[in-house]
Amino acid sequence: MTPDELQNVKEELHQMDKRLALLEQKVDQIDQNIKKIADALNWIAKITGAGVLTALVTFIVKGGLSGG
């Protein structure tokens, strides 16, 4: 392998290292975003469940299906 070819390989390797570091950073950022979305969906599920439960309790307290 000639010195020029070796230098080209070293430059390509350096560029690949840069790209890998950038991709790792992007993957970490995507992971953080997914965690935020999951947390938000968790709270939406909790609020929805609480709303359904509240409606059910209100329905029962007001007489339920008896119409009273």
Tab-separated table of N, CA and C in Angstrom:
chain	number	residue	atom	x	y	z
A	1	MET	N	0.859	-1.171	0.000
A	1	MET	CA	0.000	0.000	0.000
A	1	MET	C	0.904	1.233	0.000
A	2	THR	N	0.587	2.160	-0.880
A	2	THR	CA	1.413	3.359	-1.008
A	2	THR	C	1.065	4.343	0.099
A	3	PRO	N	1.950	5.275	0.366
A	3	PRO	CA	1.660	6.289	1.398
A	3	PRO	C	0.397	7.093	1.084
A	4	ASP	N	0.155	7.375	-0.187
A	4	ASP	CA	-1.069	8.113	-0.542
A	4	ASP	C	-2.318	7.291	-0.252
A	5	GLU	N	-2.273	6.020	-0.583
A	5	GLU	CA	-3.410	5.146	-0.306
A	5	GLU	C	-3.642	5.020	1.195
A	6	LEU	N	-2.566	4.914	1.935
A	6	LEU	CA	-2.672	4.832	3.392
A	6	LEU	C	-3.288	6.111	3.960
A	7	GLN	N	-2.864	7.237	3.432
A	7	GLN	CA	-3.404	8.524	3.882
A	7	GLN	C	-4.901	8.608	3.556
A	8	ASN	N	-5.278	8.144	2.370
A	8	ASN	CA	-6.697	8.156	1.991
A	8	ASN	C	-7.531	7.274	2.917
A	9	VAL	N	-6.997	6.124	3.259
A	9	VAL	CA	-7.698	5.230	4.180
A	9	VAL	C	-7.843	5.887	5.552
A	10	LYS	N	-6.786	6.539	6.006
A	10	LYS	CA	-6.843	7.227	7.305
A	10	LYS	C	-7.882	8.337	7.283
A	11	GLU	N	-7.944	9.087	6.189
A	11	GLU	CA	-8.932	10.166	6.080
A	11	GLU	C	-10.355	9.613	6.063
A	12	GLU	N	-10.556	8.527	5.323
A	12	GLU	CA	-11.873	7.891	5.286
A	12	GLU	C	-12.274	7.386	6.664
A	13	LEU	N	-11.335	6.795	7.371
A	13	LEU	CA	-11.608	6.310	8.716
A	13	LEU	C	-11.973	7.467	9.646
A	14	HIS	N	-11.259	8.566	9.514
A	14	HIS	CA	-11.546	9.748	10.331
A	14	HIS	C	-12.955	10.284	10.029
A	15	GLN	N	-13.311	10.330	8.746
A	15	GLN	CA	-14.650	10.785	8.358
A	15	GLN	C	-15.721	9.834	8.892
A	16	MET	N	-15.434	8.536	8.842
A	16	MET	CA	-16.391	7.555	9.368
A	16	MET	C	-16.563	7.711	10.871
A	17	ASP	N	-15.494	7.994	11.574
A	17	ASP	CA	-15.582	8.224	13.018
A	17	ASP	C	-16.461	9.435	13.319
A	18	LYS	N	-16.290	10.485	12.521
A	18	LYS	CA	-17.116	11.688	12.701
A	18	LYS	C	-18.589	11.370	12.474
A	19	ARG	N	-18.872	10.635	11.398
A	19	ARG	CA	-20.258	10.278	11.092
A	19	ARG	C	-20.853	9.392	12.177
A	20	LEU	N	-20.057	8.467	12.674
A	20	LEU	CA	-20.528	7.580	13.737
A	20	LEU	C	-20.865	8.378	14.994
A	21	ALA	N	-20.000	9.324	15.342
A	21	ALA	CA	-20.256	10.149	16.523
A	21	ALA	C	-21.540	10.950	16.340
A	22	LEU	N	-21.750	11.486	15.145
A	22	LEU	CA	-22.962	12.250	14.869
A	22	LEU	C	-24.199	11.361	14.941
A	23	LEU	N	-24.108	10.169	14.391
A	23	LEU	CA	-25.232	9.240	14.451
A	23	LEU	C	-25.548	8.818	15.884
A	24	GLU	N	-24.515	8.591	16.678
A	24	GLU	CA	-24.739	8.234	18.082
A	24	GLU	C	-25.448	9.361	18.811
A	25	GLN	N	-25.052	10.587	18.517
A	25	GLN	CA	-25.696	11.741	19.138
A	25	GLN	C	-27.166	11.814	18.723
A	26	LYS	N	-27.439	11.580	17.440
A	26	LYS	CA	-28.822	11.617	16.967
A	26	LYS	C	-29.655	10.506	17.579
A	27	VAL	N	-29.081	9.329	17.729
A	27	VAL	CA	-29.802	8.207	18.347
A	27	VAL	C	-30.129	8.533	19.804
A	28	ASP	N	-29.199	9.129	20.513
A	28	ASP	CA	-29.454	9.529	21.900
A	28	ASP	C	-30.588	10.549	21.963
A	29	GLN	N	-30.585	11.488	21.020
A	29	GLN	CA	-31.628	12.508	20.983
A	29	GLN	C	-32.989	11.879	20.678
A	30	ILE	N	-33.017	10.942	19.759
A	30	ILE	CA	-34.265	10.242	19.430
A	30	ILE	C	-34.752	9.445	20.639
A	31	ASP	N	-33.833	8.811	21.343
A	31	ASP	CA	-34.191	8.047	22.539
A	31	ASP	C	-34.824	8.947	23.595
A	32	GLN	N	-34.254	10.125	23.784
A	32	GLN	CA	-34.813	11.082	24.741
A	32	GLN	C	-36.215	11.516	24.317
A	33	ASN	N	-36.391	11.765	23.020
A	33	ASN	CA	-37.705	12.172	22.521
A	33	ASN	C	-38.735	11.070	22.698
A	34	ILE	N	-38.336	9.833	22.464
A	34	ILE	CA	-39.253	8.705	22.644
A	34	ILE	C	-39.663	8.588	24.109
A	35	LYS	N	-38.720	8.787	25.010
A	35	LYS	CA	-39.048	8.733	26.443
A	35	LYS	C	-40.039	9.831	26.814
A	36	LYS	N	-39.854	11.029	26.259
A	36	LYS	CA	-40.782	12.131	26.530
A	36	LYS	C	-42.176	11.818	26.006
A	37	ILE	N	-42.240	11.247	24.810
A	37	ILE	CA	-43.534	10.877	24.227
A	37	ILE	C	-44.205	9.798	25.072
A	38	ALA	N	-43.438	8.819	25.506
A	38	ALA	CA	-43.992	7.742	26.336
A	38	ALA	C	-44.529	8.303	27.653
A	39	ASP	N	-43.800	9.236	28.254
A	39	ASP	CA	-44.271	9.851	29.497
A	39	ASP	C	-45.569	10.622	29.265
A	40	ALA	N	-45.635	11.348	28.152
A	40	ALA	CA	-46.840	12.113	27.839
A	40	ALA	C	-48.030	11.174	27.619
A	41	LEU	N	-47.809	10.091	26.887
A	41	LEU	CA	-48.890	9.132	26.656
A	41	LEU	C	-49.335	8.472	27.953
A	42	ASN	N	-48.386	8.239	28.848
A	42	ASN	CA	-48.712	7.655	30.141
A	42	ASN	C	-49.653	8.588	30.913
A	43	TRP	N	-49.338	9.875	30.896
A	43	TRP	CA	-50.194	10.833	31.601
A	43	TRP	C	-51.558	10.963	30.931
A	44	ILE	N	-51.585	10.907	29.612
A	44	ILE	CA	-52.867	10.962	28.907
A	44	ILE	C	-53.726	9.756	29.295
A	45	ALA	N	-53.111	8.592	29.374
A	45	ALA	CA	-53.846	7.386	29.778
A	45	ALA	C	-54.371	7.525	31.215
A	46	LYS	N	-53.549	8.069	32.100
A	46	LYS	CA	-53.982	8.257	33.492
A	46	LYS	C	-55.150	9.229	33.579
A	47	ILE	N	-55.061	10.333	32.852
A	47	ILE	CA	-56.122	11.337	32.885
A	47	ILE	C	-57.407	10.780	32.288
A	48	THR	N	-57.282	10.045	31.194
A	48	THR	CA	-58.455	9.436	30.570
A	48	THR	C	-59.099	8.419	31.508
A	49	GLY	N	-58.287	7.601	32.125
A	49	GLY	CA	-58.810	6.622	33.081
A	49	GLY	C	-59.499	7.287	34.259
A	50	ALA	N	-58.893	8.358	34.749
A	50	ALA	CA	-59.504	9.086	35.867
A	50	ALA	C	-60.831	9.703	35.433
A	51	GLY	N	-60.891	10.201	34.219
A	51	GLY	CA	-62.140	10.787	33.713
A	51	GLY	C	-63.238	9.753	33.593
A	52	VAL	N	-62.896	8.589	33.071
A	52	VAL	CA	-63.879	7.511	32.948
A	52	VAL	C	-64.350	7.065	34.325
A	53	LEU	N	-63.406	6.920	35.241
A	53	LEU	CA	-63.764	6.517	36.602
A	53	LEU	C	-64.661	7.562	37.264
A	54	THR	N	-64.337	8.822	37.087
A	54	THR	CA	-65.152	9.897	37.650
A	54	THR	C	-66.556	9.873	37.055
A	55	ALA	N	-66.655	9.682	35.753
A	55	ALA	CA	-67.966	9.619	35.112
A	55	ALA	C	-68.767	8.426	35.629
A	56	LEU	N	-68.109	7.305	35.820
A	56	LEU	CA	-68.778	6.108	36.330
A	56	LEU	C	-69.288	6.329	37.752
A	57	VAL	N	-68.460	6.923	38.595
A	57	VAL	CA	-68.874	7.192	39.977
A	57	VAL	C	-70.043	8.185	39.988
A	58	THR	N	-69.951	9.212	39.154
A	58	THR	CA	-71.045	10.191	39.080
A	58	THR	C	-72.326	9.516	38.618
A	59	PHE	N	-72.232	8.661	37.633
A	59	PHE	CA	-73.381	7.926	37.130
A	59	PHE	C	-74.014	7.084	38.233
A	60	ILE	N	-73.174	6.372	38.979
A	60	ILE	CA	-73.671	5.513	40.062
A	60	ILE	C	-74.312	6.343	41.176
A	61	VAL	N	-73.667	7.446	41.551
A	61	VAL	CA	-74.162	8.287	42.642
A	61	VAL	C	-75.513	8.903	42.269
A	62	LYS	N	-75.702	9.228	40.996
A	62	LYS	CA	-76.951	9.852	40.558
A	62	LYS	C	-78.076	8.820	40.329
A	63	GLY	N	-77.820	7.591	40.605
A	63	GLY	CA	-78.873	6.584	40.518
A	63	GLY	C	-78.635	5.524	39.481
A	64	GLY	N	-77.610	5.683	38.671
A	64	GLY	CA	-77.309	4.639	37.706
A	64	GLY	C	-78.397	4.434	36.682
A	65	LEU	N	-78.702	3.187	36.417
A	65	LEU	CA	-79.694	2.864	35.394
A	65	LEU	C	-81.134	2.946	35.905
A	66	SER	N	-81.308	3.169	37.207
A	66	SER	CA	-82.657	3.210	37.763
A	66	SER	C	-83.406	4.475	37.350
A	67	GLY	N	-82.679	5.488	36.873
A	67	GLY	CA	-83.348	6.687	36.378
A	67	GLY	C	-83.743	7.653	37.475
A	68	GLY	N	-83.264	7.416	38.664
A	68	GLY	CA	-83.698	8.241	39.777
A	68	GLY	C	-82.817	9.372	39.979
